[in-house]
Amino acid sequence: MVLRYPNGQPYSKDASSKPKIQGKKTSSTVFGNRGMSFEEAINESNSFYLSKNLAVIHKKPTPIQIVKVDYPRRSAAVIKEAYFTQASTTDYNGVYRGFYLDFEAKETKNKTSFPFNNFHEHQIKHMESCIKQDGICFVLLWFSSLKRCFYLSSTHLIDYWYQQTDGGRKSLPLSLIEELGIEITPGFLPRVPYLDAVDQYLSLSKGEKH
């Protein structure tokens, strides 16, 4: 299936997240040696948090307009081409302990840094807007080759993301993420216990939301 942005430009995922191709098997990153993708692990974690009345966090739907459909059989329809009707913001949002959470989940196979090309300017702008409204905004970074996961406040991401336009680095070094972020150890229930990192962040910031 071909997905296009509102301006007609073809959409392609970053190198660390390959799109599915009909008729071909695609390899998914094994999260925590449990045979699921990072996104699936987060979704399962959100379901666990919801079932325990701990938080209400959902993945945001991405609105698309279907422009081409094939019908190989009467009982089946295959979408061949579609357009994003608007630019995406971040992956997830919801409420936890009275705080508004808004976050993006990204992964890379890189072992030493996290490339900034995983993020788009409109996502950075959205994070800035959430922070201005006292929301807790962050990114979950998954180093698939190292099997390491980090919580990083969007304030840090935003600062370094803008520095690249002034000759700064085009990626966040793992050593810097280790220093500024909070490492998350994959578990069973939940798979990605990121609310523990949120609690730690709130504790470190002495109750401040950003």
XYZ file of C-alpha atoms in Angstrom, residues 80-168:
89
model
C -3.521 0.324 -2.592
C -3.079 4.034 -1.974
C -3.996 6.458 0.801
C -3.170 9.949 2.031
C -2.552 11.282 5.521
C -5.226 13.936 5.990
C -3.054 15.842 8.468
C 0.448 15.754 9.894
C 0.877 13.360 12.802
C 1.852 14.673 16.218
C 3.019 12.127 18.796
C 2.119 8.470 19.257
C 0.392 8.389 22.646
C -1.449 10.562 25.137
C -3.613 10.214 28.212
C -3.936 10.859 31.930
C -1.935 9.546 34.890
C -2.284 10.728 38.509
C -3.975 13.889 37.294
C -1.150 14.676 34.871
C -1.555 14.882 31.124
C 0.975 12.617 29.395
C 1.983 12.988 25.779
C 4.796 10.948 24.287
C 6.445 9.524 21.212
C 7.979 6.042 20.925
C 10.965 5.539 18.629
C 13.495 2.814 17.991
C 16.851 2.500 16.277
C 19.349 -0.216 15.458
C 22.191 2.219 16.082
C 24.321 1.205 19.065
C 25.963 4.526 19.897
C 23.416 7.275 19.238
C 19.798 8.080 18.389
C 19.443 9.917 15.034
C 17.355 13.090 14.983
C 15.894 12.124 11.595
C 13.545 9.859 13.567
C 11.682 13.046 14.549
C 9.877 15.640 12.441
C 9.646 19.368 13.070
C 5.867 19.294 13.530
C 6.334 16.682 16.278
C 8.878 18.910 18.021
C 6.466 21.862 17.768
C 3.666 19.728 19.220
C 5.856 18.705 22.164
C 6.703 22.344 22.814
C 3.003 23.224 22.871
C 2.256 20.423 25.353
C 5.054 21.557 27.650
C 3.745 25.133 27.583
C 0.432 23.758 28.903
C 2.251 22.000 31.773
C 1.863 18.565 30.246
C 4.408 15.824 30.867
C 5.942 15.279 27.463
C 8.631 12.699 26.751
C 9.997 10.155 24.317
C 10.597 6.447 24.813
C 13.772 5.431 23.001
C 14.416 1.782 22.204
C 17.897 0.671 21.125
C 16.904 -2.620 19.501
C 20.471 -3.888 18.977
C 21.326 -3.263 22.634
C 17.874 -4.138 23.989
C 17.899 -0.978 26.093
C 15.008 1.409 26.645
C 15.098 4.979 27.925
C 12.655 7.657 29.066
C 13.839 11.094 27.941
C 12.052 14.327 28.770
C 11.071 16.202 25.627
C 12.724 19.326 26.992
C 16.116 17.683 26.434
C 15.171 16.358 23.018
C 13.899 19.776 21.912
C 17.035 21.599 23.068
C 19.410 19.276 21.215
C 17.142 18.940 18.186
C 17.318 22.705 17.560
C 21.084 22.752 18.090
C 21.572 20.652 14.966
C 20.445 23.621 12.847
C 23.369 25.619 14.307
C 25.989 23.079 13.403
C 25.260 20.713 16.277
